[in-house]
Coordinates of N, CA, C and O in Angstrom, one line a residue:
X1040 N 3.9 -72.7 7.3 CA 2.7 -72.6 8.2 C 1.6 -71.8 7.5 O 1.8 -70.8 6.9
X1041 N 0.4 -72.4 7.6 CA -0.7 -71.8 6.9 C -1.7 -71.2 7.9 O -2.1 -71.9 8.8
X1042 N -2.1 -70.0 7.7 CA -3.2 -69.4 8.5 C -4.5 -69.6 7.8 O -4.6 -69.5 6.6
X1043 N -5.5 -70.0 8.6 CA -6.8 -70.2 8.1 C -7.6 -68.9 8.4 O -7.7 -68.5 9.6
X1044 N -8.2 -68.3 7.4 CA -9.0 -67.1 7.6 C -10.4 -67.6 7.9 O -11.0 -68.4 7.1
X1045 N -11.0 -67.1 9.0 CA -12.4 -67.5 9.3 C -13.3 -66.9 8.3 O -13.2 -65.8 7.9
X1046 N -14.3 -67.7 7.9 CA -15.3 -67.3 6.9 C -16.3 -66.4 7.7 O -16.8 -66.8 8.7
X1047 N -16.6 -65.3 7.1 CA -17.6 -64.4 7.8 C -18.8 -64.2 6.9 O -18.8 -64.3 5.7
X1048 N -19.9 -63.9 7.6 CA -21.1 -63.6 6.9 C -21.4 -62.1 6.9 O -22.4 -61.6 6.3
X1049 N -20.5 -61.3 7.5 CA -20.7 -59.9 7.6 C -19.3 -59.2 7.7 O -18.3 -59.9 8.0
X1050 N -19.2 -57.9 7.6 CA -17.9 -57.3 7.7 C -17.3 -57.3 9.2 O -18.1 -57.4 10.1
X1051 N -16.0 -57.2 9.2 CA -15.3 -57.0 10.5 C -15.5 -55.5 10.9 O -15.4 -54.6 10.1
X1052 N -15.9 -55.3 12.2 CA -16.0 -53.9 12.7 C -14.7 -53.3 12.8 O -13.8 -53.8 13.5
X1053 N -14.4 -52.1 12.2 CA -13.1 -51.5 12.3 C -13.0 -50.8 13.6 O -13.9 -50.5 14.3
X1054 N -11.7 -50.4 13.9 CA -11.4 -49.6 15.1 C -11.8 -48.2 15.0 O -12.1 -47.5 15.9
X1055 N -11.9 -47.7 13.7 CA -12.2 -46.3 13.5 C -11.5 -45.9 12.2 O -10.9 -46.6 11.5
X1056 N -11.6 -44.6 12.0 CA -10.9 -44.0 10.8 C -9.4 -43.8 11.2 O -9.1 -43.2 12.2
X1057 N -8.5 -44.3 10.4 CA -7.1 -44.3 10.7 C -6.4 -42.9 10.4 O -5.7 -42.4 11.2
X1058 N -6.7 -42.3 9.3 CA -6.2 -41.0 9.0 C -7.0 -40.4 7.8 O -7.8 -41.1 7.2
X1059 N -6.8 -39.1 7.6 CA -7.6 -38.4 6.6 C -6.5 -37.7 5.7 O -5.6 -37.1 6.2
X1060 N -6.7 -37.7 4.4 CA -5.8 -37.0 3.5 C -6.7 -35.9 2.8 O -7.7 -36.2 2.2
X1061 N -6.2 -34.7 2.9 CA -6.9 -33.5 2.3 C -6.1 -32.9 1.1 O -4.9 -32.8 1.3
X1062 N -6.7 -32.6 0.0 CA -6.1 -31.9 -1.1 C -6.2 -30.4 -0.7 O -7.2 -29.9 -0.2
X1063 N -5.0 -29.7 -0.8 CA -4.9 -28.3 -0.5 C -4.3 -27.5 -1.6 O -3.6 -28.0 -2.4
X1064 N -4.7 -26.2 -1.7 CA -4.2 -25.4 -2.7 C -2.8 -24.9 -2.5 O -1.9 -24.7 -3.4
X1065 N -2.5 -24.6 -1.2 CA -1.2 -24.0 -0.8 C -0.7 -24.7 0.4 O -1.3 -24.5 1.5
X1066 N 0.4 -25.4 0.3 CA 0.9 -26.2 1.4 C 1.3 -25.3 2.6 O 1.0 -25.7 3.8
X1067 N 2.0 -24.2 2.3 CA 2.5 -23.4 3.4 C 1.3 -22.8 4.2 O 1.3 -22.8 5.5
X1068 N 0.3 -22.3 3.5 CA -0.9 -21.8 4.2 C -1.6 -22.9 5.0 O -2.1 -22.6 6.1
X1069 N -1.8 -24.0 4.4 CA -2.5 -25.1 5.1 C -1.6 -25.7 6.3 O -2.2 -26.0 7.3
X1070 N -0.3 -25.7 6.1 CA 0.5 -26.1 7.2 C 0.3 -25.2 8.4 O 0.2 -25.6 9.5
X1071 N 0.3 -23.9 8.1 CA 0.1 -22.9 9.2 C -1.2 -23.2 9.9 O -1.2 -23.2 11.1
X1072 N -2.3 -23.4 9.2 CA -3.6 -23.6 9.8 C -3.5 -24.9 10.7 O -3.9 -24.9 11.9
X1073 N -3.2 -26.0 10.1 CA -3.3 -27.3 10.8 C -2.2 -27.5 11.9 O -2.5 -28.1 12.9
X1074 N -1.0 -26.9 11.7 CA 0.0 -27.0 12.7 C 0.1 -25.9 13.7 O 0.0 -26.1 14.9
X1075 N 0.2 -24.7 13.2 CA 0.4 -23.5 14.0 C -0.9 -23.0 14.7 O -0.8 -22.3 15.7
X1076 N -2.0 -23.3 14.1 CA -3.3 -22.8 14.7 C -4.0 -23.9 15.4 O -4.6 -23.7 16.5
X1077 N -4.1 -25.1 14.8 CA -4.8 -26.2 15.4 C -4.0 -27.2 16.3 O -4.5 -27.9 17.1
X1078 N -2.7 -27.1 16.1 CA -1.8 -27.8 17.0 C -1.3 -29.2 16.6 O -0.7 -29.9 17.4
X1079 N -1.6 -29.6 15.4 CA -1.1 -30.9 14.9 C 0.5 -30.8 14.7 O 1.0 -29.7 14.3
X1080 N 1.2 -31.8 15.0 CA 2.6 -31.9 14.9 C 3.0 -32.5 13.5 O 2.5 -33.6 13.2
X1081 N 3.8 -31.8 12.7 CA 4.3 -32.4 11.5 C 5.2 -33.6 11.8 O 6.2 -33.4 12.5
X1082 N 5.0 -34.8 11.3 CA 5.8 -35.9 11.6 C 6.6 -36.4 10.4 O 7.4 -37.3 10.5
X1083 N 6.3 -35.9 9.2 CA 7.0 -36.3 8.0 C 6.5 -35.6 6.7 O 5.6 -34.8 6.8
X1084 N 7.2 -35.9 5.6 CA 6.8 -35.4 4.3 C 7.5 -36.3 3.3 O 8.5 -36.9 3.5
X1085 N 6.8 -36.3 2.1 CA 7.4 -37.1 1.0 C 8.8 -36.4 0.6 O 8.8 -35.2 0.4
X1086 N 9.8 -37.3 0.4 CA 11.1 -36.8 0.1 C 11.4 -37.2 -1.4 O 10.8 -38.1 -1.9
X1087 N 12.5 -36.6 -1.9 CA 12.9 -37.0 -3.3 C 13.3 -38.5 -3.3 O 13.7 -39.1 -2.3
X1088 N 13.2 -39.1 -4.4 CA 13.6 -40.5 -4.6 C 15.1 -40.6 -4.4 O 15.9 -39.7 -4.6
X1089 N 15.6 -41.8 -4.1 CA 17.1 -42.0 -4.0 C 17.9 -41.6 -5.2 O 19.0 -41.2 -5.1
X1090 N 17.3 -41.6 -6.4 CA 18.0 -41.2 -7.6 C 18.0 -39.7 -7.8 O 18.4 -39.2 -8.8
X1091 N 17.4 -39.0 -6.8 CA 17.3 -37.5 -6.9 C 16.1 -37.0 -7.6 O 15.9 -35.8 -7.6
X1092 N 15.2 -37.9 -8.1 CA 14.0 -37.4 -8.7 C 13.1 -36.8 -7.7 O 13.1 -37.3 -6.5
X1093 N 12.3 -35.8 -8.0 CA 11.5 -35.1 -7.0 C 10.4 -36.1 -6.6 O 10.0 -37.0 -7.2
X1094 N 9.8 -35.8 -5.4 CA 8.7 -36.6 -4.9 C 7.6 -36.5 -5.9 O 7.4 -35.6 -6.7
X1095 N 6.7 -37.6 -6.0 CA 5.6 -37.6 -6.9 C 4.6 -36.6 -6.6 O 3.8 -36.2 -7.5
X1096 N 4.6 -36.1 -5.4 CA 3.7 -35.0 -5.0 C 4.2 -34.3 -3.7 O 5.0 -34.9 -3.0
X1097 N 3.7 -33.1 -3.5 CA 4.1 -32.4 -2.3 C 3.1 -32.8 -1.2 O 1.9 -32.5 -1.2
X1098 N 3.6 -33.7 -0.3 CA 2.7 -34.3 0.7 C 3.4 -34.2 2.1 O 4.5 -34.6 2.2
X1099 N 2.6 -33.8 3.1 CA 3.1 -33.7 4.5 C 2.2 -34.4 5.4 O 1.0 -34.5 5.1
X1100 N 2.7 -35.0 6.5 CA 2.0 -35.8 7.4 C 2.0 -35.2 8.8 O 3.0 -34.7 9.3
X1101 N 0.8 -35.4 9.5 CA 0.7 -34.7 10.8 C 0.1 -35.7 11.8 O -0.8 -36.5 11.5
X1102 N 0.4 -35.5 13.1 CA -0.1 -36.3 14.2 C -0.7 -35.4 15.2 O -0.2 -34.3 15.5
X1103 N -1.8 -35.9 15.8 CA -2.5 -35.1 16.9 C -2.4 -35.7 18.2 O -2.9 -35.2 19.2
X1104 N -1.6 -36.8 18.4 CA -1.5 -37.5 19.7 C -0.7 -36.6 20.6 O 0.3 -36.0 20.3
X1105 N -1.2 -36.5 21.9 CA -0.7 -35.5 22.8 C 0.6 -35.9 23.4 O 1.6 -35.2 23.3
X1106 N 0.7 -37.1 24.1 CA 1.9 -37.4 24.8 C 2.8 -38.4 24.1 O 3.8 -38.9 24.7
X1107 N 2.5 -38.7 22.9 CA 3.3 -39.7 22.1 C 3.2 -39.2 20.7 O 3.0 -38.1 20.4
X1108 N 3.3 -40.1 19.8 CA 3.2 -39.7 18.4 C 2.5 -40.9 17.6 O 2.9 -42.0 17.9
X1109 N 1.6 -40.5 16.8 CA 1.0 -41.5 15.9 C 1.7 -41.4 14.5 O 2.2 -40.3 14.2
X1110 N 1.7 -42.5 13.7 CA 2.4 -42.3 12.4 C 1.8 -41.2 11.7 O 2.5 -40.4 11.1
X1111 N 0.5 -41.0 11.6 CA -0.2 -39.8 11.2 C -1.7 -39.9 11.3 O -2.2 -41.0 11.2
X1112 N -2.3 -38.8 11.6 CA -3.8 -38.7 11.6 C -4.3 -38.0 10.4 O -5.4 -38.2 10.0
X1113 N -3.4 -37.1 9.9 CA -3.8 -36.2 8.8 C -2.7 -36.1 7.8 O -1.5 -36.0 8.2
X1114 N -3.0 -36.0 6.5 CA -2.0 -35.7 5.5 C -2.5 -34.7 4.6 O -3.7 -34.6 4.4
X1115 N -1.6 -33.8 4.1 CA -2.0 -32.7 3.2 C -1.3 -33.0 1.9 O -0.1 -33.3 1.9
X1116 N -2.0 -32.9 0.8 CA -1.4 -33.1 -0.5 C -1.7 -31.8 -1.3 O -2.9 -31.4 -1.5
X1117 N -0.6 -31.1 -1.8 CA -0.8 -29.9 -2.5 C -1.2 -30.2 -4.0 O -0.6 -31.1 -4.6
X1118 N -2.3 -29.6 -4.4 CA -2.8 -29.9 -5.8 C -3.1 -28.5 -6.5 O -3.6 -27.6 -5.9
X1119 N -2.7 -28.5 -7.8 CA -3.1 -27.3 -8.6 C -4.5 -27.5 -9.1 O -5.0 -28.5 -9.2
X1120 N -5.1 -26.3 -9.3 CA -6.4 -26.3 -9.9 C -7.6 -26.5 -9.0 O -8.7 -26.7 -9.5
X1121 N -7.4 -26.5 -7.7 CA -8.5 -26.7 -6.8 C -9.3 -25.4 -6.8 O -8.8 -24.3 -6.9
X1122 N -10.6 -25.5 -6.6 CA -11.5 -24.4 -6.6 C -11.2 -23.5 -5.4 O -10.7 -24.0 -4.4
X1123 N -11.4 -22.2 -5.6 CA -11.3 -21.3 -4.5 C -12.3 -21.6 -3.4 O -13.4 -22.0 -3.7
X1124 N -11.9 -21.5 -2.2 CA -12.8 -21.9 -1.1 C -13.9 -20.8 -0.9 O -13.7 -19.6 -1.3
X1125 N -15.0 -21.2 -0.4 CA -16.1 -20.2 -0.1 C -15.6 -19.3 1.0 O -14.7 -19.6 1.8
X1126 N -16.2 -18.1 1.1 CA -15.8 -17.1 2.2 C -16.1 -17.7 3.5 O -15.4 -17.4 4.5
X1127 N -17.2 -18.5 3.7 CA -17.5 -19.0 5.0 C -18.1 -20.4 4.7 O -18.9 -20.7 3.9
X1128 N -17.7 -21.4 5.6 CA -18.2 -22.7 5.5 C -19.6 -22.8 6.0 O -20.0 -22.1 6.9
X1129 N -20.4 -23.7 5.5 CA -21.7 -24.0 5.9 C -22.0 -25.5 6.0 O -21.6 -26.2 5.1
X1130 N -22.7 -25.9 7.0 CA -23.0 -27.3 7.2 C -24.0 -27.8 6.2 O -24.1 -28.9 5.9
X1131 N -24.9 -26.9 5.7 CA -26.0 -27.3 4.9 C -25.8 -26.9 3.4 O -26.6 -27.3 2.6
X1132 N -24.8 -26.1 3.1 CA -24.6 -25.6 1.7 C -23.2 -25.9 1.3 O -22.3 -26.0 2.1
X1133 N -22.9 -25.9 0.0 CA -21.6 -26.1 -0.5 C -21.4 -27.4 -1.3 O -22.3 -28.2 -1.4
X1134 N -20.3 -27.4 -2.1 CA -20.1 -28.5 -3.0 C -18.8 -29.4 -2.6 O -18.5 -30.3 -3.4
X1135 N -18.2 -29.1 -1.5 CA -17.0 -29.9 -1.1 C -17.5 -31.3 -0.8 O -18.5 -31.5 -0.2
X1136 N -16.7 -32.3 -1.1 CA -17.0 -33.7 -0.8 C -17.0 -34.0 0.7 O -17.6 -34.9 1.1
X1137 N -16.2 -33.2 1.4 CA -16.1 -33.4 2.9 C -16.9 -32.2 3.5 O -16.7 -31.1 3.3
X1138 N -17.9 -32.6 4.3 CA -18.7 -31.6 5.0 C -17.8 -30.9 6.1 O -17.7 -29.7 6.1
X1139 N -17.3 -31.7 7.0 CA -16.4 -31.1 8.0 C -15.6 -32.2 8.7 O -15.9 -33.4 8.6
X1140 N -14.5 -31.8 9.3 CA -13.5 -32.7 10.0 C -13.6 -32.3 11.5 O -13.4 -31.2 11.8
X1141 N -13.8 -33.3 12.3 CA -14.0 -33.0 13.8 C -12.6 -33.3 14.5 O -12.1 -34.4 14.3
X1142 N -12.1 -32.3 15.2 CA -10.8 -32.4 15.9 C -11.2 -32.3 17.4 O -11.7 -31.3 17.9
X1143 N -10.8 -33.3 18.1 CA -11.0 -33.4 19.6 C -9.9 -32.9 20.4 O -8.7 -33.3 20.1
X1144 N -10.2 -32.1 21.3 CA -9.2 -31.6 22.3 C -9.3 -32.4 23.6 O -10.4 -32.9 23.9
X1145 N -8.3 -32.5 24.4 CA -8.3 -33.5 25.5 C -9.4 -33.3 26.6 O -9.8 -34.2 27.2
X1146 N -9.7 -32.0 26.8 CA -10.7 -31.7 27.9 C -11.3 -30.3 27.7 O -10.9 -29.6 26.8
X1147 N -12.2 -30.0 28.5 CA -12.9 -28.7 28.4 C -12.0 -27.5 28.5 O -12.1 -26.6 27.7
X1148 N -11.1 -27.6 29.4 CA -10.2 -26.4 29.6 C -9.3 -26.2 28.4 O -9.1 -25.1 28.0
X1149 N -8.7 -27.3 27.9 CA -7.8 -27.1 26.7 C -8.6 -26.7 25.5 O -8.2 -25.9 24.7
X1150 N -9.9 -27.1 25.4 CA -10.8 -26.7 24.3 C -11.0 -25.2 24.4 O -10.9 -24.5 23.4
X1151 N -11.4 -24.7 25.6 CA -11.6 -23.3 25.8 C -10.4 -22.5 25.4 O -10.5 -21.4 24.8
X1152 N -9.2 -23.0 25.9 CA -7.9 -22.3 25.5 C -7.7 -22.3 24.0 O -7.3 -21.3 23.4
X1153 N -8.0 -23.4 23.3 CA -7.9 -23.5 21.9 C -8.8 -22.5 21.1 O -8.4 -21.8 20.2
X1154 N -10.1 -22.5 21.6 CA -11.0 -21.6 20.9 C -10.6 -20.2 21.1 O -10.6 -19.4 20.1
X1155 N -10.1 -19.8 22.3 CA -9.6 -18.4 22.5 C -8.4 -18.1 21.6 O -8.3 -17.1 21.0
X1156 N -7.5 -19.1 21.5 CA -6.3 -19.0 20.7 C -6.7 -18.7 19.2 O -6.2 -17.8 18.6
X1157 N -7.6 -19.5 18.7 CA -8.1 -19.3 17.3 C -8.7 -18.0 17.1 O -8.4 -17.3 16.1
X1158 N -9.5 -17.5 18.1 CA -10.2 -16.2 18.0 C -9.1 -15.1 18.0 O -9.2 -14.2 17.2
X1159 N -8.2 -15.2 18.9 CA -7.1 -14.2 19.0 C -6.2 -14.2 17.7 O -5.6 -13.1 17.4
X1160 N -6.2 -15.3 17.0 CA -5.4 -15.3 15.7 C -6.2 -15.1 14.5 O -5.8 -15.4 13.4
X1161 N -7.4 -14.6 14.7 CA -8.2 -14.1 13.5 C -9.0 -15.2 12.8 O -9.4 -15.0 11.6
X1162 N -9.1 -16.4 13.3 CA -9.8 -17.5 12.6 C -11.3 -17.2 12.8 O -11.8 -17.1 13.9
X1163 N -12.0 -17.0 11.7 CA -13.5 -16.8 11.8 C -14.2 -17.9 12.4 O -14.0 -19.1 12.1
X1164 N -15.1 -17.6 13.4 CA -15.9 -18.6 14.0 C -17.2 -18.7 13.3 O -18.0 -17.7 13.3
X1165 N -17.5 -19.8 12.7 CA -18.8 -19.9 11.9 C -20.0 -20.3 12.7 O -21.1 -19.8 12.4
X1166 N -19.8 -21.1 13.7 CA -20.9 -21.6 14.4 C -20.5 -22.2 15.8 O -19.4 -22.8 15.9
X1167 N -21.3 -22.0 16.8 CA -21.0 -22.5 18.2 C -22.2 -23.4 18.5 O -23.3 -22.8 18.6
X1168 N -22.0 -24.7 18.8 CA -23.1 -25.6 19.1 C -22.8 -26.5 20.3 O -21.7 -27.0 20.4
X1169 N -23.7 -26.6 21.2 CA -23.6 -27.6 22.2 C -24.4 -28.8 21.7 O -25.6 -28.7 21.6
X1170 N -23.7 -29.9 21.4 CA -24.4 -31.1 21.0 C -24.6 -32.0 22.3 O -24.1 -31.6 23.4
X1171 N -25.3 -33.1 22.1 CA -25.5 -34.0 23.3 C -24.3 -34.8 23.7 O -24.2 -35.3 24.8
X1172 N -23.2 -34.8 22.8 CA -22.0 -35.6 23.2 C -20.8 -34.8 23.1 O -19.7 -35.2 23.5
X1173 N -20.9 -33.6 22.5 CA -19.7 -32.7 22.4 C -20.2 -31.2 22.5 O -21.3 -30.9 22.4
X1174 N -19.2 -30.3 22.9 CA -19.4 -28.9 22.7 C -18.4 -28.5 21.6 O -17.3 -28.9 21.7
X1175 N -18.9 -27.7 20.7 CA -18.2 -27.5 19.4 C -18.2 -26.1 18.9 O -19.2 -25.4 19.1
X1176 N -17.1 -25.7 18.2 CA -17.0 -24.5 17.4 C -16.7 -24.9 16.0 O -15.8 -25.8 15.9
X1177 N -17.3 -24.4 15.0 CA -17.0 -24.7 13.6 C -16.3 -23.6 13.0 O -16.8 -22.4 13.0
X1178 N -15.2 -23.9 12.4 CA -14.4 -22.9 11.6 C -14.1 -23.5 10.2 O -14.7 -24.6 9.9
X1179 N -13.3 -22.9 9.4 CA -12.9 -23.5 8.2 C -11.5 -23.3 7.9 O -10.9 -22.3 8.4
X1180 N -10.8 -24.2 7.3 CA -9.4 -24.1 6.9 C -9.3 -23.3 5.7 O -10.3 -22.9 5.1
X1181 N -8.1 -22.9 5.3 CA -7.9 -22.1 4.1 C -8.4 -22.6 2.8 O -8.6 -21.9 1.8
X1182 N -8.7 -23.9 2.7 CA -9.2 -24.6 1.5 C -10.7 -24.7 1.5 O -11.3 -25.2 0.6
X1183 N -11.4 -24.2 2.6 CA -12.8 -24.2 2.7 C -13.4 -25.4 3.4 O -14.6 -25.6 3.5
X1184 N -12.5 -26.3 3.9 CA -13.0 -27.5 4.6 C -13.5 -27.0 6.0 O -12.9 -26.3 6.7
X1185 N -14.7 -27.5 6.3 CA -15.2 -27.2 7.6 C -14.4 -28.0 8.7 O -14.1 -29.2 8.5
X1186 N -14.2 -27.4 9.8 CA -13.4 -28.0 10.9 C -14.2 -27.8 12.2 O -14.5 -26.6 12.6
X1187 N -14.6 -28.9 12.8 CA -15.3 -28.8 14.1 C -14.2 -29.0 15.2 O -13.6 -30.0 15.3
X1188 N -14.1 -28.0 16.0 CA -13.1 -28.0 17.1 C -14.0 -28.3 18.4 O -14.9 -27.6 18.7
X1189 N -13.7 -29.5 19.0 CA -14.6 -29.9 20.1 C -13.9 -30.5 21.3 O -12.7 -30.9 21.2
X1190 N -14.7 -30.7 22.3 CA -14.3 -31.6 23.4 C -15.5 -32.5 23.7 O -16.7 -32.1 23.5
X1191 N -15.2 -33.8 24.0 CA -16.2 -34.8 24.3 C -16.8 -34.6 25.7 O -16.0 -34.4 26.6
X1192 N -18.1 -34.7 25.8 CA -18.7 -34.6 27.1 C -18.5 -36.0 27.8 O -18.2 -37.0 27.1
X1193 N -18.6 -36.1 29.1 CA -18.4 -37.3 29.8 C -19.3 -38.4 29.2 O -20.5 -38.1 28.9
X1194 N -18.8 -39.6 29.1 CA -19.6 -40.7 28.4 C -20.9 -40.9 29.1 O -21.9 -41.2 28.4
X1195 N -21.0 -40.8 30.4 CA -22.3 -41.0 31.1 C -23.4 -40.0 30.7 O -24.5 -40.3 30.9
X1196 N -23.0 -38.9 30.1 CA -24.0 -38.0 29.6 C -24.8 -38.5 28.4 O -26.0 -38.3 28.3
X1197 N -24.1 -39.2 27.5 CA -24.7 -39.6 26.3 C -24.8 -41.1 26.1 O -25.5 -41.6 25.2
X1198 N -24.1 -41.9 26.8 CA -24.0 -43.4 26.6 C -25.4 -44.1 26.5 O -25.6 -45.0 25.7
X1199 N -26.4 -43.7 27.4 CA -27.6 -44.4 27.4 C -28.6 -44.0 26.3 O -29.6 -44.6 26.1
X1200 N -28.2 -42.9 25.5 CA -29.1 -42.4 24.5 C -28.3 -41.8 23.4 O -28.3 -40.6 23.2
X1201 N -27.5 -42.6 22.7 CA -26.6 -42.0 21.7 C -27.4 -41.3 20.6 O -27.0 -40.2 20.2
X1202 N -28.5 -42.0 20.1 CA -29.3 -41.3 19.1 C -29.8 -40.0 19.5 O -29.8 -39.0 18.8
X1203 N -30.3 -39.9 20.8 CA -30.8 -38.7 21.3 C -29.7 -37.6 21.4 O -29.9 -36.4 21.0
X1204 N -28.5 -38.0 21.8 CA -27.4 -37.1 21.9 C -27.0 -36.6 20.5 O -26.6 -35.4 20.3
X1205 N -27.0 -37.5 19.5 CA -26.7 -37.1 18.1 C -27.7 -36.1 17.5 O -27.3 -35.3 16.7
X1206 N -28.9 -36.2 18.0 CA -30.0 -35.3 17.5 C -30.1 -34.0 18.3 O -30.9 -33.2 17.9
X1207 N -29.4 -33.9 19.4 CA -29.5 -32.7 20.2 C -28.5 -31.7 19.8 O -27.3 -32.0 19.6
X1208 N -28.9 -30.5 19.6 CA -28.0 -29.4 19.2 C -28.6 -28.0 19.6 O -29.8 -27.7 19.3
X1209 N -27.9 -27.3 20.4 CA -28.3 -25.9 20.8 C -27.2 -25.0 20.2 O -26.1 -25.0 20.5
X1210 N -27.7 -24.1 19.3 CA -26.8 -23.1 18.7 C -26.7 -22.0 19.6 O -27.7 -21.4 20.1
X1211 N -25.5 -21.6 19.9 CA -25.2 -20.4 20.8 C -24.9 -19.2 20.0 O -24.2 -19.3 19.0
X1212 N -25.3 -18.0 20.5 CA -24.9 -16.8 19.8 C -23.4 -16.5 19.9 O -22.7 -17.0 20.8
X1213 N -22.9 -15.6 19.0 CA -21.5 -15.3 18.9 C -21.0 -14.8 20.3 O -19.8 -15.1 20.6
X1214 N -21.8 -14.0 21.0 CA -21.3 -13.5 22.3 C -21.1 -14.6 23.3 O -20.4 -14.3 24.4
X1215 N -21.6 -15.8 23.1 CA -21.4 -16.9 24.1 C -20.3 -17.9 23.6 O -20.2 -19.0 24.1
X1216 N -19.5 -17.4 22.6 CA -18.5 -18.3 22.1 C -17.6 -18.9 23.1 O -17.3 -20.1 23.1
X1217 N -17.2 -18.2 24.1 CA -16.2 -18.7 25.1 C -16.9 -19.0 26.5 O -16.3 -19.2 27.5
X1218 N -18.2 -19.1 26.5 CA -19.0 -19.5 27.6 C -19.3 -21.0 27.5 O -19.7 -21.4 26.4
X1219 N -19.1 -21.7 28.5 CA -19.4 -23.2 28.4 C -20.0 -23.7 29.7 O -19.4 -23.7 30.7
X1220 N -21.2 -24.1 29.6 CA -22.0 -24.6 30.7 C -21.7 -26.1 30.9 O -21.8 -26.9 30.0
X1221 N -21.4 -26.5 32.1 CA -21.1 -27.9 32.4 C -22.3 -28.6 33.0 O -22.2 -29.7 33.5
X1222 N -23.4 -27.9 33.0 CA -24.7 -28.6 33.4 C -25.2 -29.3 32.2 O -26.2 -28.8 31.5
X1223 N -24.6 -30.4 31.8 CA -24.9 -31.0 30.5 C -26.3 -31.6 30.5 O -26.7 -32.3 31.4
X1224 N -26.9 -31.5 29.4 CA -28.3 -32.0 29.1 C -28.1 -33.6 29.0 O -27.2 -34.1 28.4
X1225 N -29.0 -34.3 29.7 CA -29.0 -35.7 29.6 C -30.3 -36.3 29.2 O -30.5 -37.5 28.9
X1226 N -31.4 -35.4 29.1 CA -32.7 -35.9 28.7 C -32.9 -35.3 27.3 O -33.2 -34.1 27.1
X1227 N -32.7 -36.1 26.3 CA -32.7 -35.6 24.9 C -34.0 -35.7 24.2 O -34.2 -35.4 23.0
X1228 N -35.1 -36.2 24.9 CA -36.4 -36.3 24.3 C -37.1 -35.0 24.3 O -37.1 -34.1 25.0

């Protein structure tokens, strides 16, 4: 049986990004951050070959699916010789190839609980922003990668003006880290 592939004049639209693989300096330290602080579940790791040879690299896999499990959303690969991370992540400065990784929490309440948990566990809060489509706190992982911890605003807030919502940002002062207004802006002009 032969399948005929349809000829296209443009690319197929993907469903989205399937997973992200990060190079890390210290697997134990990175596992602690991504699993014990951000809540990802470790679902696997590279094992030795059947002949007993060690794995080709130290690599662990994580899923962020709440009520089920995904094969993986995130993988960490331990690498020697990575540069020391900056003291604080910045959205506009730095030399990392990845600016930041956005992690979505299920709803406003779980997001507030997560931000409080991170604060109580000494994770430095770099920036708090209300965007037109998310409310976000920016932190960094032990390797200097920026991590945006967010919850999505209801779709009706941003659906009719995605570009306006993407361009809307209100930076909140540190003392308002755990305050969250649900009077969402809908006029982005």
